[in-house]
Every structure is written in C-alpha cells, then in structure tokens.
Amino acid sequence: MQIIVKLTTACNLACSYCSEGDKAPEQLPKELLYKMIDEYPALLAHTGDRYASILWHGGEPLLVGQDYLRDVMTYARERLRDYDVKFLMQTNGTLVDEAWIALFQEFSISAGVSLDGYRALHDKNRRTRDHRPTFDTIRANIERMREAGVLGGSLMVLNTAHPVDVDELFAFLQESGISCKIHPVIPCGRAERRVDSDAVYQNYVTLMKELYRRSLALDHPADISPLSDILRALIAGEPLSECSYSGHCGDSFLCLYANGRMGFCGRTSDMEEYAYGDLREVSLLDAYLSVSAARVRQRQSYLKVHECGTCEDWQLCHGGCSFEAVHAYGTLEHRYPSCAQRHELLAFLRTEGMDLFKEHLLRQKRRQRTLLREKRRLLGELKHARK
C-alpha cells in the first residue's frame, strides 16, 4: 500500500506543462504527517499488506528542508517498525547536494528525477522561474545520485506533437545508462488549454515504437518504461505496476495533499467530488473506506462490463488513467481519452514488437553459442600447450 505525500505545492521551477498549475505555495503541516503515520497500521491491517511505501512528492519536495523530512522519516521508521517500510521520492533534481544525498542514503530513499531527454528537449520546457535552463545541473546531480546508489530512475514527459530527434534521444538514453519512464503530457495544470492532446499521444506512440525497435537491436536493450513493463506482462503475465495500466487506482494508492485533504491521485486535489476527506477531520482508514474511494475502486467493475470487457487489451490497460477519464469526460465511468492510441501501441507490442523480441533472443542465443565455442577452443589450446 503506497501513500503519495504531496509535501508542498511550491517549486523552484516553472515547467511549461506542470500538472500542479499555479497554486499558491502551501506546505503540509508536520503534525498531519505524524497523524498519517500513526494511522497507517490500521490501513495496512485492513488491506492485509505488510509493505508500507511512502512517496515524497510535490511541487518540489526538497523545498521542505532536510530537518522536516528527517523528523518524519525517523518517526515513521519507529512507528512502522513491524512493517516493510520504503521511502521513495520524485524530485526535479536541481537542489540535490551532498547533504541531501547523505539523507537519501541514511533512509534508503530511492529518488526518481524528472529529466526530459536530451538538453534541447529538456530545456525547452523545464526552466527556472527566471527562465534559466536546468539540464546541466540536473544531469550532473543524477550522476552524483547514481554513484551514491540512491537514483531510482528518470521520468521524461513528451510535451510536443512534433517529431523529436530520435537519434539524439536514443543516443542520450544509451549514454546515460539510466532507466527512463516516458509519459505523454496530460492536459491539466499549466497544460490545461492544450487542444493537441491526441496529436501528442500519437507522437508518443510513434516515438515509443522507434525506441523499442532501436533498443532491441542492441545486445543489452535500454530500460525504457512502460515498454519493458508491458513486454514482461505479455511474456510472463506479470502485472503492470504503472498506475495508468494497473487497474489498482484507489486500491493500492492513496494521496495526501499539501492542504491536508486526500484523494486517489496527485492531480485531483481540486476535484471536490472525488475527495476522500480531510485528514484533520477523518482517519486515514475512513478516507480509504469513503464513498468517493469506493467509487474509484468500482470503476474497474463498471468498465469491464460497459466499456472495455471485450477489448483484448483489458488485462494490460484496465481502462487507462482514472484521472484522465474524469478530467476529459467529467466522470470515472468512462475509459480514458487516449484509448485508441494506447491500443495502437499495445497492438504493435503484441505483433511486430514480439517478433523483434524473438529475433533479439535468437541473436543472443547465437552470440552465446559463439562465445561458448571460442571458450572451448581457447581451453583446448591451453590444454594442448601444457602437454
């Protein structure tokens, strides 16, 4: 069971597509975090889970300061000592220094960093409030985090309907050597008025197909999500953990916003109809058992009967992102708006993608046989030389 904690709405960047929009700076009171931690065991007992995952999010979570985070994580470790506790973080990476890295190591925080691909692509959208580029700072901090063993991967948002430089992007992914999750932009927050969402997602599908083709041409494919996750699901039947695919929205996740309210997604803080309640007024378990939370969990049952039940991709997609459905159509009881584009991507992975994977395995097999023959030849020469 994971709780996403939006520590603050404040941020030191002014990214063009930020889903938080332009909210006034607000920080989650520390006493509410202590209350959340105190009530976490009751929620875990209800769900039957021994895994307690806390994801620090924002805004930019590092803005709350090291003392704040150290206090609450120390408290969580003690209060949740009977559970498997894991701390995660999503950060823009600009404020990371040696002190922060030491804190990440002290509490075994796995930190994901937002990095939108190569320099020109990233700096077009992710700049400081005084319009300075951020790529070089973030890239250097990612290397420091990787060397320290606290880097959880990178997150890239595709924010254009126009083709990107695939050669440069793929070369960057290879050179960086870090796992990368790529998402299309969601038209909310500062991207609210976008009218090209379908074109952006279509561009995303085209890009992901090409990255997949290039990756499987390598002896050691790049780790690009959700491609790698979908492939494992198709081959081994493993469930997809990515929230917009998993079908566990409202089930395995709960979000606590900086204003103390709760909901099913980090983007729904302003959606009154889908609020779970205010942590000042209700318990964590009561929020999870609220009418709104129950409705989110019932979305799967509804879609399976009314919208998606006959779709061959149901076990992979589960109707897509709940927030995007609400945002686009005003209701949870609807598959999400990029259904056609996602279906195209999944169909590609089922067909051409699977053929490419088989070819990759055959090349690996031939390569291993060649290496084995060479090893036997060398051993034979060595044995002959000793006689």
mmCIF file of N, CA and C in Angstrom, residues 86-178:
data_model
loop_
_atom_site.group_PDB
_atom_site.id
_atom_site.type_symbol
_atom_site.label_atom_id
_atom_site.label_comp_id
_atom_site.label_asym_id
_atom_site.label_seq_id
_atom_site.Cartn_x
_atom_site.Cartn_y
_atom_site.Cartn_z
ATOM 1 N N LYS A 86 9.372 1.546 2.978
ATOM 2 C CA LYS A 86 10.230 2.040 1.915
ATOM 3 C C LYS A 86 9.869 3.490 1.615
ATOM 4 N N PHE A 87 10.886 4.332 1.519
ATOM 5 C CA PHE A 87 10.695 5.736 1.163
ATOM 6 C C PHE A 87 11.123 5.964 -0.286
ATOM 7 N N LEU A 88 10.261 6.621 -1.029
ATOM 8 C CA LEU A 88 10.530 6.978 -2.417
ATOM 9 C C LEU A 88 10.402 8.485 -2.559
ATOM 10 N N MET A 89 10.908 9.020 -3.651
ATOM 11 C CA MET A 89 10.793 10.459 -3.886
ATOM 12 C C MET A 89 10.794 10.732 -5.380
ATOM 13 N N GLN A 90 10.040 11.756 -5.776
ATOM 14 C CA GLN A 90 10.126 12.295 -7.125
ATOM 15 C C GLN A 90 10.544 13.746 -7.011
ATOM 16 N N THR A 91 11.705 14.078 -7.586
ATOM 17 C CA THR A 91 12.267 15.409 -7.458
ATOM 18 C C THR A 91 12.688 15.947 -8.814
ATOM 19 N N ASN A 92 12.762 17.273 -8.927
ATOM 20 C CA ASN A 92 13.270 17.831 -10.180
ATOM 21 C C ASN A 92 14.793 17.789 -10.235
ATOM 22 N N GLY A 93 15.435 17.447 -9.132
ATOM 23 C CA GLY A 93 16.874 17.192 -9.127
ATOM 24 C C GLY A 93 17.770 18.408 -9.068
ATOM 25 N N THR A 94 17.215 19.605 -9.063
ATOM 26 C CA THR A 94 18.060 20.803 -9.119
ATOM 27 C C THR A 94 18.708 21.143 -7.786
ATOM 28 N N LEU A 95 18.099 20.720 -6.683
ATOM 29 C CA LEU A 95 18.570 21.125 -5.355
ATOM 30 C C LEU A 95 19.417 20.059 -4.662
ATOM 31 N N VAL A 96 19.645 18.947 -5.333
ATOM 32 C CA VAL A 96 20.383 17.844 -4.728
ATOM 33 C C VAL A 96 21.843 18.245 -4.514
ATOM 34 N N ASP A 97 22.313 18.051 -3.282
ATOM 35 C CA ASP A 97 23.718 18.276 -2.964
ATOM 36 C C ASP A 97 24.202 17.117 -2.082
ATOM 37 N N GLU A 98 25.407 17.207 -1.581
ATOM 38 C CA GLU A 98 25.958 16.104 -0.792
ATOM 39 C C GLU A 98 25.158 15.845 0.475
ATOM 40 N N ALA A 99 24.626 16.898 1.078
ATOM 41 C CA ALA A 99 23.830 16.721 2.299
ATOM 42 C C ALA A 99 22.541 15.969 2.001
ATOM 43 N N TRP A 100 21.910 16.319 0.881
ATOM 44 C CA TRP A 100 20.689 15.601 0.507
ATOM 45 C C TRP A 100 21.007 14.139 0.174
ATOM 46 N N ILE A 101 22.084 13.917 -0.527
ATOM 47 C CA ILE A 101 22.464 12.550 -0.864
ATOM 48 C C ILE A 101 22.725 11.742 0.407
ATOM 49 N N ALA A 102 23.329 12.353 1.382
ATOM 50 C CA ALA A 102 23.570 11.666 2.661
ATOM 51 C C ALA A 102 22.252 11.296 3.329
ATOM 52 N N LEU A 103 21.263 12.194 3.244
ATOM 53 C CA LEU A 103 19.954 11.895 3.816
ATOM 54 C C LEU A 103 19.277 10.759 3.048
ATOM 55 N N PHE A 104 19.372 10.795 1.725
ATOM 56 C CA PHE A 104 18.818 9.705 0.916
ATOM 57 C C PHE A 104 19.432 8.367 1.335
ATOM 58 N N GLN A 105 20.735 8.360 1.544
ATOM 59 C CA GLN A 105 21.411 7.120 1.934
ATOM 60 C C GLN A 105 20.996 6.682 3.336
ATOM 61 N N GLU A 106 20.885 7.645 4.240
ATOM 62 C CA GLU A 106 20.531 7.329 5.630
ATOM 63 C C GLU A 106 19.188 6.628 5.718
ATOM 64 N N PHE A 107 18.235 7.051 4.875
ATOM 65 C CA PHE A 107 16.892 6.477 4.939
ATOM 66 C C PHE A 107 16.559 5.610 3.719
ATOM 67 N N SER A 108 17.587 5.233 2.976
ATOM 68 C CA SER A 108 17.427 4.349 1.804
ATOM 69 C C SER A 108 16.342 4.848 0.853
ATOM 70 N N ILE A 109 16.347 6.147 0.602
ATOM 71 C CA ILE A 109 15.365 6.737 -0.306
ATOM 72 C C ILE A 109 15.783 6.464 -1.742
ATOM 73 N N SER A 110 14.852 5.903 -2.513
ATOM 74 C CA SER A 110 15.053 5.746 -3.948
ATOM 75 C C SER A 110 14.396 6.944 -4.630
ATOM 76 N N ALA A 111 15.212 7.794 -5.242
ATOM 77 C CA ALA A 111 14.712 9.060 -5.768
ATOM 78 C C ALA A 111 14.679 9.057 -7.291
ATOM 79 N N GLY A 112 13.503 9.288 -7.844
ATOM 80 C CA GLY A 112 13.358 9.476 -9.277
ATOM 81 C C GLY A 112 13.539 10.946 -9.614
ATOM 82 N N VAL A 113 14.132 11.218 -10.767
ATOM 83 C CA VAL A 113 14.415 12.589 -11.174
ATOM 84 C C VAL A 113 13.742 12.884 -12.507
ATOM 85 N N SER A 114 13.109 14.036 -12.601
ATOM 86 C CA SER A 114 12.465 14.448 -13.844
ATOM 87 C C SER A 114 13.510 15.017 -14.798
ATOM 88 N N LEU A 115 13.638 14.384 -15.953
ATOM 89 C CA LEU A 115 14.602 14.811 -16.959
ATOM 90 C C LEU A 115 14.014 14.500 -18.331
ATOM 91 N N ASP A 116 13.738 15.533 -19.102
ATOM 92 C CA ASP A 116 13.010 15.339 -20.357
ATOM 93 C C ASP A 116 13.922 15.060 -21.552
ATOM 94 N N GLY A 117 14.766 14.048 -21.415
ATOM 95 C CA GLY A 117 15.590 13.653 -22.543
ATOM 96 C C GLY A 117 16.805 14.534 -22.724
ATOM 97 N N TYR A 118 17.221 14.724 -23.978
ATOM 98 C CA TYR A 118 18.436 15.481 -24.272
ATOM 99 C C TYR A 118 18.247 16.967 -23.989
ATOM 100 N N ARG A 119 19.365 17.712 -23.984
ATOM 101 C CA ARG A 119 19.403 19.092 -23.490
ATOM 102 C C ARG A 119 18.336 19.992 -24.130
ATOM 103 N N ALA A 120 18.280 20.066 -25.449
ATOM 104 C CA ALA A 120 17.369 20.994 -26.115
ATOM 105 C C ALA A 120 15.913 20.661 -25.803
ATOM 106 N N LEU A 121 15.592 19.385 -25.753
ATOM 107 C CA LEU A 121 14.220 18.958 -25.473
ATOM 108 C C LEU A 121 13.850 19.288 -24.030
ATOM 109 N N HIS A 122 14.760 19.014 -23.113
ATOM 110 C CA HIS A 122 14.516 19.276 -21.691
ATOM 111 C C HIS A 122 14.391 20.774 -21.412
ATOM 112 N N ASP A 123 15.373 21.530 -21.865
ATOM 113 C CA ASP A 123 15.415 22.953 -21.517
ATOM 114 C C ASP A 123 14.309 23.773 -22.180
ATOM 115 N N LYS A 124 13.659 23.216 -23.157
ATOM 116 C CA LYS A 124 12.532 23.923 -23.772
ATOM 117 C C LYS A 124 11.374 24.054 -22.796
ATOM 118 N N ASN A 125 11.223 23.082 -21.903
ATOM 119 C CA ASN A 125 10.053 23.045 -21.018
ATOM 120 C C ASN A 125 10.367 23.179 -19.535
ATOM 121 N N ARG A 126 11.558 22.779 -19.131
ATOM 122 C CA ARG A 126 11.861 22.702 -17.704
ATOM 123 C C ARG A 126 12.922 23.739 -17.344
ATOM 124 N N ARG A 127 12.464 24.958 -17.057
ATOM 125 C CA ARG A 127 13.348 26.075 -16.729
ATOM 126 C C ARG A 127 13.025 26.618 -15.347
ATOM 127 N N THR A 128 13.949 27.398 -14.809
ATOM 128 C CA THR A 128 13.738 28.030 -13.520
ATOM 129 C C THR A 128 12.725 29.159 -13.660
ATOM 130 N N ARG A 129 12.348 29.727 -12.527
ATOM 131 C CA ARG A 129 11.365 30.809 -12.563
ATOM 132 C C ARG A 129 11.910 32.074 -13.227
ATOM 133 N N ASP A 130 13.229 32.195 -13.287
ATOM 134 C CA ASP A 130 13.797 33.324 -14.024
ATOM 135 C C ASP A 130 14.321 32.874 -15.394
ATOM 136 N N HIS A 131 13.746 31.745 -15.896
ATOM 137 C CA HIS A 131 13.910 31.271 -17.276
ATOM 138 C C HIS A 131 15.297 30.715 -17.595
ATOM 139 N N ARG A 132 16.060 30.303 -16.582
ATOM 140 C CA ARG A 132 17.351 29.702 -16.848
ATOM 141 C C ARG A 132 17.194 28.204 -17.136
ATOM 142 N N PRO A 133 18.010 27.656 -18.040
ATOM 143 C CA PRO A 133 17.947 26.217 -18.336
ATOM 144 C C PRO A 133 18.415 25.393 -17.141
ATOM 145 N N THR A 134 17.996 24.131 -17.093
ATOM 146 C CA THR A 134 18.298 23.295 -15.922
ATOM 147 C C THR A 134 18.973 21.974 -16.267
ATOM 148 N N PHE A 135 19.115 21.674 -17.553
ATOM 149 C CA PHE A 135 19.601 20.348 -17.943
ATOM 150 C C PHE A 135 20.944 20.017 -17.317
ATOM 151 N N ASP A 136 21.920 20.895 -17.457
ATOM 152 C CA ASP A 136 23.273 20.589 -16.990
ATOM 153 C C ASP A 136 23.316 20.337 -15.485
ATOM 154 N N THR A 137 22.586 21.141 -14.727
ATOM 155 C CA THR A 137 22.546 20.956 -13.269
ATOM 156 C C THR A 137 21.954 19.603 -12.909
ATOM 157 N N ILE A 138 20.821 19.278 -13.542
ATOM 158 C CA ILE A 138 20.141 18.017 -13.213
ATOM 159 C C ILE A 138 20.968 16.819 -13.655
ATOM 160 N N ARG A 139 21.555 16.915 -14.836
ATOM 161 C CA ARG A 139 22.355 15.793 -15.348
ATOM 162 C C ARG A 139 23.536 15.511 -14.417
ATOM 163 N N ALA A 140 24.201 16.566 -13.944
ATOM 164 C CA ALA A 140 25.329 16.381 -13.028
ATOM 165 C C ALA A 140 24.863 15.772 -11.705
ATOM 166 N N ASN A 141 23.715 16.211 -11.198
ATOM 167 C CA ASN A 141 23.201 15.683 -9.931
ATOM 168 C C ASN A 141 22.748 14.233 -10.071
ATOM 169 N N ILE A 142 22.221 13.878 -11.236
ATOM 170 C CA ILE A 142 21.849 12.483 -11.483
ATOM 171 C C ILE A 142 23.073 11.581 -11.374
ATOM 172 N N GLU A 143 24.193 12.017 -11.932
ATOM 173 C CA GLU A 143 25.420 11.224 -11.855
ATOM 174 C C GLU A 143 25.868 11.055 -10.402
ATOM 175 N N ARG A 144 25.771 12.117 -9.623
ATOM 176 C CA ARG A 144 26.142 12.031 -8.212
ATOM 177 C C ARG A 144 25.223 11.066 -7.470
ATOM 178 N N MET A 145 23.945 11.119 -7.777
ATOM 179 C CA MET A 145 22.986 10.230 -7.133
ATOM 180 C C MET A 145 23.216 8.778 -7.537
ATOM 181 N N ARG A 146 23.539 8.570 -8.803
ATOM 182 C CA ARG A 146 23.796 7.202 -9.254
ATOM 183 C C ARG A 146 25.027 6.630 -8.562
ATOM 184 N N GLU A 147 26.078 7.407 -8.491
ATOM 185 C CA GLU A 147 27.303 6.957 -7.828
ATOM 186 C C GLU A 147 27.052 6.643 -6.354
ATOM 187 N N ALA A 148 26.109 7.365 -5.743
ATOM 188 C CA ALA A 148 25.799 7.151 -4.326
ATOM 189 C C ALA A 148 24.792 6.023 -4.112
ATOM 190 N N GLY A 149 24.230 5.489 -5.203
ATOM 191 C CA GLY A 149 23.285 4.374 -5.096
ATOM 192 C C GLY A 149 21.894 4.764 -4.657
ATOM 193 N N VAL A 150 21.487 6.018 -4.904
ATOM 194 C CA VAL A 150 20.160 6.461 -4.459
ATOM 195 C C VAL A 150 19.256 6.846 -5.630
ATOM 196 N N LEU A 151 19.724 6.665 -6.857
ATOM 197 C CA LEU A 151 18.935 7.045 -8.023
ATOM 198 C C LEU A 151 17.938 5.962 -8.379
ATOM 199 N N GLY A 152 16.654 6.335 -8.448
ATOM 200 C CA GLY A 152 15.624 5.374 -8.799
ATOM 201 C C GLY A 152 15.281 5.355 -10.274
ATOM 202 N N GLY A 153 15.814 6.273 -11.063
ATOM 203 C CA GLY A 153 15.497 6.344 -12.485
ATOM 204 C C GLY A 153 15.105 7.763 -12.857
ATOM 205 N N SER A 154 14.748 7.930 -14.115
ATOM 206 C CA SER A 154 14.354 9.250 -14.597
ATOM 207 C C SER A 154 12.952 9.199 -15.189
ATOM 208 N N LEU A 155 12.297 10.347 -15.181
ATOM 209 C CA LEU A 155 10.957 10.481 -15.741
ATOM 210 C C LEU A 155 10.981 11.551 -16.816
ATOM 211 N N MET A 156 10.572 11.177 -18.018
ATOM 212 C CA MET A 156 10.515 12.107 -19.140
ATOM 213 C C MET A 156 9.069 12.310 -19.552
ATOM 214 N N VAL A 157 8.681 13.565 -19.762
ATOM 215 C CA VAL A 157 7.353 13.894 -20.274
ATOM 216 C C VAL A 157 7.503 14.386 -21.705
ATOM 217 N N LEU A 158 6.807 13.739 -22.621
ATOM 218 C CA LEU A 158 6.798 14.203 -24.011
ATOM 219 C C LEU A 158 5.736 15.287 -24.135
ATOM 220 N N ASN A 159 6.178 16.484 -24.483
ATOM 221 C CA ASN A 159 5.292 17.645 -24.446
ATOM 222 C C ASN A 159 5.151 18.309 -25.814
ATOM 223 N N THR A 160 5.227 17.505 -26.864
ATOM 224 C CA THR A 160 5.119 18.087 -28.196
ATOM 225 C C THR A 160 4.427 17.131 -29.160
ATOM 226 N N ALA A 161 3.686 17.702 -30.097
ATOM 227 C CA ALA A 161 3.068 16.913 -31.150
ATOM 228 C C ALA A 161 3.990 16.786 -32.354
ATOM 229 N N HIS A 162 5.126 17.481 -32.292
ATOM 230 C CA HIS A 162 6.077 17.452 -33.400
ATOM 231 C C HIS A 162 7.131 16.379 -33.157
ATOM 232 N N PRO A 163 7.662 15.783 -34.204
ATOM 233 C CA PRO A 163 8.696 14.752 -34.035
ATOM 234 C C PRO A 163 9.900 15.300 -33.279
ATOM 235 N N VAL A 164 10.458 14.462 -32.419
ATOM 236 C CA VAL A 164 11.682 14.829 -31.714
ATOM 237 C C VAL A 164 12.852 14.166 -32.425
ATOM 238 N N ASP A 165 14.054 14.561 -32.066
ATOM 239 C CA ASP A 165 15.247 13.979 -32.668
ATOM 240 C C ASP A 165 15.488 12.609 -32.033
ATOM 241 N N VAL A 166 14.995 11.562 -32.696
ATOM 242 C CA VAL A 166 15.082 10.223 -32.119
ATOM 243 C C VAL A 166 16.533 9.772 -32.010
ATOM 244 N N ASP A 167 17.348 10.147 -32.986
ATOM 245 C CA ASP A 167 18.766 9.781 -32.923
ATOM 246 C C ASP A 167 19.406 10.339 -31.657
ATOM 247 N N GLU A 168 19.142 11.616 -31.387
ATOM 248 C CA GLU A 168 19.748 12.249 -30.219
ATOM 249 C C GLU A 168 19.171 11.700 -28.922
ATOM 250 N N LEU A 169 17.853 11.469 -28.917
ATOM 251 C CA LEU A 169 17.226 10.947 -27.703
ATOM 252 C C LEU A 169 17.738 9.552 -27.382
ATOM 253 N N PHE A 170 17.801 8.692 -28.385
ATOM 254 C CA PHE A 170 18.242 7.326 -28.125
ATOM 255 C C PHE A 170 19.717 7.298 -27.730
ATOM 256 N N ALA A 171 20.517 8.132 -28.392
ATOM 257 C CA ALA A 171 21.928 8.218 -28.017
ATOM 258 C C ALA A 171 22.076 8.694 -26.576
ATOM 259 N N PHE A 172 21.226 9.637 -26.181
ATOM 260 C CA PHE A 172 21.267 10.137 -24.801
ATOM 261 C C PHE A 172 20.889 9.029 -23.817
ATOM 262 N N LEU A 173 19.841 8.273 -24.119
ATOM 263 C CA LEU A 173 19.416 7.192 -23.231
ATOM 264 C C LEU A 173 20.509 6.134 -23.099
ATOM 265 N N GLN A 174 21.174 5.823 -24.218
ATOM 266 C CA GLN A 174 22.274 4.859 -24.169
ATOM 267 C C GLN A 174 23.441 5.391 -23.351
ATOM 268 N N GLU A 175 23.793 6.634 -23.603
ATOM 269 C CA GLU A 175 24.945 7.233 -22.924
ATOM 270 C C GLU A 175 24.706 7.369 -21.429
ATOM 271 N N SER A 176 23.476 7.756 -21.055
ATOM 272 C CA SER A 176 23.184 7.969 -19.633
ATOM 273 C C SER A 176 23.146 6.661 -18.862
ATOM 274 N N GLY A 177 22.647 5.603 -19.518
ATOM 275 C CA GLY A 177 22.618 4.294 -18.883
ATOM 276 C C GLY A 177 21.643 4.172 -17.730
ATOM 277 N N ILE A 178 20.697 5.111 -17.605
ATOM 278 C CA ILE A 178 19.743 5.047 -16.510
ATOM 279 C C ILE A 178 18.380 4.620 -17.029
#
